[in-house]
Amino acid sequence: MITHSDQSLLSVLLESWNRNNNILINLLRSIPQEAMDSRATNSSPSVAEMFVHIHYVRLALISENAPRFGRTLHYQDWLKERQPVAIEKMLHQSASDVGQTILSCIRDPQPIKFHYDHPVLFLQHMVWHEGYHHGQIKLALKVCGHSLMDKEVGPDTWGLWMRKAKLVNSK
Ligand code: NI
C-alpha cells in the first residue's frame, strides 16, 4: 500500500522525470534543422541519432525490465528520422511510457526482470543516461559550428531543474 508520504515522494520523482524530458525537448527545439547531422567525430552518432537513441533506450529498457509495458521497437527505421518535430513526438511518447511504467511498477510491485532492484533505479538510470547524451549533443554541435550559448539555452534547460513550482512545502 502506498502511504501519503510515499505518494508525495512519488509525485516529486515523476516531476523530476518530466523536467528531464522537458529539458531534452527544449534542447531539441533550440537546434536548427541543418545542425541535426552534426557529429563530434566522423565515427560518432549525429545529433538526430542521439535523440533517437535516447528514445530507443527508454523503450528497450522498458521491454527488457517490464515487458508487460513494452512496445515494438523499430530502431533502424527510427534512426533515419531527422525531423525535430517527429523526434519530439517520439520523445514525448517514450517519456510517458517510462513514467507510466515506473508508476505501475511501484503501485503493483512485481520483480524487475534484469537490471534493477527497484523501479526508481530505472528512473535514475534514465536521467543519468540522458544527461550524458545531452553533453555529447552540445559537444557535436560545437564541433560543427552550431554552439548553443548557455545564456540562450540555459534558462530552459539547466534552469528547469531549479525552477520552484511549489511541489512540496519547502521552508
Ligand atoms: Ni547511450
mmCIF file of C-alpha atoms and ligand atoms in Angstrom:
data_model
loop_
_atom_site.group_PDB
_atom_site.id
_atom_site.type_symbol
_atom_site.label_atom_id
_atom_site.label_comp_id
_atom_site.label_asym_id
_atom_site.label_seq_id
_atom_site.Cartn_x
_atom_site.Cartn_y
_atom_site.Cartn_z
ATOM 1 C CA MET A 1 0.000 0.000 0.000
ATOM 2 C CA ILE A 2 1.253 3.470 -0.867
ATOM 3 C CA THR A 3 1.163 5.917 2.042
ATOM 4 C CA HIS A 4 0.509 9.645 1.742
ATOM 5 C CA SER A 5 4.207 10.449 2.170
ATOM 6 C CA ASP A 6 5.157 7.775 -0.417
ATOM 7 C CA GLN A 7 2.662 9.365 -2.792
ATOM 8 C CA SER A 8 4.147 12.812 -2.414
ATOM 9 C CA LEU A 9 7.668 11.466 -2.894
ATOM 10 C CA LEU A 10 6.475 9.634 -5.994
ATOM 11 C CA SER A 11 4.966 12.857 -7.365
ATOM 12 C CA VAL A 12 8.303 14.644 -6.991
ATOM 13 C CA LEU A 13 10.152 11.761 -8.624
ATOM 14 C CA LEU A 14 7.793 11.808 -11.591
ATOM 15 C CA GLU A 15 8.109 15.594 -11.758
ATOM 16 C CA SER A 16 11.891 15.147 -11.986
ATOM 17 C CA TRP A 17 11.339 12.802 -14.902
ATOM 18 C CA ASN A 18 9.011 15.303 -16.617
ATOM 19 C CA ARG A 19 11.564 18.043 -16.151
ATOM 20 C CA ASN A 20 14.287 15.812 -17.569
ATOM 21 C CA ASN A 21 12.180 15.227 -20.683
ATOM 22 C CA ASN A 22 11.240 18.909 -20.992
ATOM 23 C CA ILE A 23 14.927 19.831 -20.810
ATOM 24 C CA LEU A 24 15.677 17.390 -23.610
ATOM 25 C CA ILE A 25 12.792 18.719 -25.732
ATOM 26 C CA ASN A 26 13.879 22.321 -25.128
ATOM 27 C CA LEU A 27 17.393 21.384 -26.240
ATOM 28 C CA LEU A 28 15.952 19.764 -29.376
ATOM 29 C CA ARG A 29 13.830 22.847 -30.147
ATOM 30 C CA SER A 30 16.884 25.093 -29.942
ATOM 31 C CA ILE A 31 18.712 23.151 -32.692
ATOM 32 C CA PRO A 32 18.257 24.295 -36.301
ATOM 33 C CA GLN A 33 17.314 21.561 -38.794
ATOM 34 C CA GLU A 34 20.636 21.931 -40.636
ATOM 35 C CA ALA A 35 22.530 21.118 -37.425
ATOM 36 C CA MET A 36 20.765 17.786 -36.831
ATOM 37 C CA ASP A 37 23.510 15.914 -38.762
ATOM 38 C CA SER A 38 26.332 17.352 -36.625
ATOM 39 C CA ARG A 39 28.811 14.805 -35.229
ATOM 40 C CA ALA A 40 31.687 15.184 -32.761
ATOM 41 C CA THR A 41 33.882 12.894 -34.945
ATOM 42 C CA ASN A 42 33.340 11.016 -38.216
ATOM 43 C CA SER A 43 32.511 7.826 -36.362
ATOM 44 C CA SER A 44 30.268 9.454 -33.728
ATOM 45 C CA PRO A 45 26.486 9.388 -33.928
ATOM 46 C CA SER A 46 24.786 12.508 -35.272
ATOM 47 C CA VAL A 47 22.704 14.798 -33.097
ATOM 48 C CA ALA A 48 19.494 13.362 -34.605
ATOM 49 C CA GLU A 49 20.741 9.812 -33.969
ATOM 50 C CA MET A 50 21.488 10.594 -30.330
ATOM 51 C CA PHE A 51 17.970 11.892 -29.708
ATOM 52 C CA VAL A 52 16.552 8.761 -31.360
ATOM 53 C CA HIS A 53 18.948 6.611 -29.323
ATOM 54 C CA ILE A 54 17.543 8.139 -26.126
ATOM 55 C CA HIS A 55 14.009 7.291 -27.265
ATOM 56 C CA TYR A 56 15.088 3.767 -28.151
ATOM 57 C CA VAL A 57 16.925 3.121 -24.864
ATOM 58 C CA ARG A 58 13.878 4.182 -22.851
ATOM 59 C CA LEU A 59 11.634 1.751 -24.717
ATOM 60 C CA ALA A 60 14.206 -1.053 -24.900
ATOM 61 C CA LEU A 61 14.746 -0.945 -21.133
ATOM 62 C CA ILE A 62 11.000 -0.980 -20.512
ATOM 63 C CA SER A 63 10.722 -4.051 -22.764
ATOM 64 C CA GLU A 64 13.598 -5.806 -21.000
ATOM 65 C CA ASN A 65 12.603 -4.953 -17.440
ATOM 66 C CA ALA A 66 8.828 -4.697 -17.519
ATOM 67 C CA PRO A 67 7.793 -6.428 -20.755
ATOM 68 C CA ARG A 68 4.116 -6.067 -19.954
ATOM 69 C CA PHE A 69 4.510 -2.350 -20.779
ATOM 70 C CA GLY A 70 6.811 -2.844 -23.791
ATOM 71 C CA ARG A 71 6.224 -1.658 -27.349
ATOM 72 C CA THR A 72 7.561 -2.999 -30.628
ATOM 73 C CA LEU A 73 10.952 -1.464 -31.346
ATOM 74 C CA HIS A 74 11.887 -0.099 -34.791
ATOM 75 C CA TYR A 75 15.361 1.223 -34.069
ATOM 76 C CA GLN A 76 16.777 1.098 -37.601
ATOM 77 C CA ASP A 77 13.725 2.900 -39.012
ATOM 78 C CA TRP A 78 13.768 5.429 -36.191
ATOM 79 C CA LEU A 79 17.465 6.173 -36.854
ATOM 80 C CA LYS A 80 16.529 7.589 -40.279
ATOM 81 C CA GLU A 81 14.353 10.236 -38.664
ATOM 82 C CA ARG A 82 15.868 13.726 -38.785
ATOM 83 C CA GLN A 83 12.833 15.956 -38.386
ATOM 84 C CA PRO A 84 12.863 17.606 -34.946
ATOM 85 C CA VAL A 85 9.062 17.678 -34.756
ATOM 86 C CA ALA A 86 8.835 13.917 -35.357
ATOM 87 C CA ILE A 87 11.640 13.212 -32.873
ATOM 88 C CA GLU A 88 9.914 15.398 -30.294
ATOM 89 C CA LYS A 89 6.751 13.334 -30.672
ATOM 90 C CA MET A 90 8.747 10.136 -30.142
ATOM 91 C CA LEU A 91 10.385 11.537 -27.013
ATOM 92 C CA HIS A 92 7.048 12.597 -25.535
ATOM 93 C CA GLN A 93 5.669 9.107 -26.120
ATOM 94 C CA SER A 94 8.624 7.266 -24.579
ATOM 95 C CA ALA A 95 8.797 9.704 -21.646
ATOM 96 C CA SER A 96 5.156 8.995 -20.931
ATOM 97 C CA ASP A 97 5.814 5.248 -21.198
ATOM 98 C CA VAL A 98 8.690 5.459 -18.709
ATOM 99 C CA GLY A 99 6.597 7.493 -16.257
ATOM 100 C CA GLN A 100 3.637 5.125 -16.517
ATOM 101 C CA THR A 101 5.894 2.090 -16.144
ATOM 102 C CA ILE A 102 7.566 3.484 -13.016
ATOM 103 C CA LEU A 103 4.211 4.373 -11.501
ATOM 104 C CA SER A 104 2.666 0.997 -12.296
ATOM 105 C CA CYS A 105 5.685 -0.961 -11.050
ATOM 106 C CA ILE A 106 5.649 0.940 -7.745
ATOM 107 C CA ARG A 107 1.895 0.606 -7.235
ATOM 108 C CA ASP A 108 1.845 -3.042 -8.195
ATOM 109 C CA PRO A 109 5.284 -4.378 -7.274
ATOM 110 C CA GLN A 110 6.443 -7.316 -9.333
ATOM 111 C CA PRO A 111 10.057 -8.387 -9.614
ATOM 112 C CA ILE A 112 12.065 -6.263 -12.037
ATOM 113 C CA LYS A 113 13.407 -8.728 -14.555
ATOM 114 C CA PHE A 114 17.023 -7.809 -15.238
ATOM 115 C CA HIS A 115 18.792 -4.650 -14.373
ATOM 116 C CA TYR A 116 17.277 -3.001 -11.325
ATOM 117 C CA ASP A 117 16.367 -3.767 -7.734
ATOM 118 C CA HIS A 118 13.692 -1.047 -7.716
ATOM 119 C CA PRO A 119 11.770 0.980 -10.360
ATOM 120 C CA VAL A 120 13.241 4.238 -9.016
ATOM 121 C CA LEU A 121 16.700 2.989 -10.043
ATOM 122 C CA PHE A 122 15.390 2.637 -13.602
ATOM 123 C CA LEU A 123 14.204 6.254 -13.476
ATOM 124 C CA GLN A 124 17.549 7.450 -12.119
ATOM 125 C CA HIS A 125 19.423 5.483 -14.762
ATOM 126 C CA MET A 126 17.396 7.177 -17.499
ATOM 127 C CA VAL A 127 18.023 10.655 -16.079
ATOM 128 C CA TRP A 128 21.764 9.914 -15.882
ATOM 129 C CA HIS A 129 21.864 8.422 -19.396
ATOM 130 C CA GLU A 130 20.096 11.397 -20.918
ATOM 131 C CA GLY A 131 22.297 13.936 -19.123
ATOM 132 C CA TYR A 132 25.303 12.101 -20.547
ATOM 133 C CA HIS A 133 23.963 12.397 -24.099
ATOM 134 C CA HIS A 134 22.845 15.999 -23.519
ATOM 135 C CA GLY A 135 26.528 16.892 -23.120
ATOM 136 C CA GLN A 136 27.503 14.848 -26.173
ATOM 137 C CA ILE A 137 24.850 16.589 -28.297
ATOM 138 C CA LYS A 138 26.144 20.006 -27.266
ATOM 139 C CA LEU A 139 29.722 18.932 -28.000
ATOM 140 C CA ALA A 140 28.754 17.686 -31.500
ATOM 141 C CA LEU A 141 27.005 20.996 -32.178
ATOM 142 C CA LYS A 142 30.044 22.951 -31.003
ATOM 143 C CA VAL A 143 32.477 20.934 -33.124
ATOM 144 C CA CYS A 144 30.329 21.612 -36.193
ATOM 145 C CA GLY A 145 29.999 25.348 -35.595
ATOM 146 C CA HIS A 146 26.499 25.326 -34.103
ATOM 147 C CA SER A 147 27.380 26.142 -30.493
ATOM 148 C CA LEU A 148 24.459 26.793 -28.175
ATOM 149 C CA MET A 149 25.165 29.607 -25.755
ATOM 150 C CA ASP A 150 24.303 28.956 -22.105
ATOM 151 C CA LYS A 151 22.728 32.357 -21.740
ATOM 152 C CA GLU A 152 20.307 31.440 -24.554
ATOM 153 C CA VAL A 153 19.502 27.788 -23.847
ATOM 154 C CA GLY A 154 20.423 27.597 -20.151
ATOM 155 C CA PRO A 155 17.188 29.013 -18.677
ATOM 156 C CA ASP A 156 15.042 26.360 -20.406
ATOM 157 C CA THR A 157 17.494 23.510 -19.911
ATOM 158 C CA TRP A 158 19.608 23.678 -16.723
ATOM 159 C CA GLY A 159 17.213 26.251 -15.328
ATOM 160 C CA LEU A 160 14.259 23.847 -15.272
ATOM 161 C CA TRP A 161 15.854 21.767 -12.520
ATOM 162 C CA MET A 162 15.893 24.698 -10.139
ATOM 163 C CA ARG A 163 12.551 26.238 -11.042
ATOM 164 C CA LYS A 164 10.381 26.448 -7.944
ATOM 165 C CA ALA A 165 6.923 25.067 -8.566
ATOM 166 C CA LYS A 166 5.589 24.710 -5.026
ATOM 167 C CA LEU A 167 5.610 20.925 -5.320
ATOM 168 C CA VAL A 168 6.486 20.444 -1.695
ATOM 169 C CA ASN A 169 6.226 22.556 1.423
ATOM 170 C CA SER A 170 9.807 23.799 1.463
ATOM 171 C CA LYS A 171 10.912 26.108 4.288
HETATM 172 NI NI NI B 1 23.547 5.866 -24.655
#
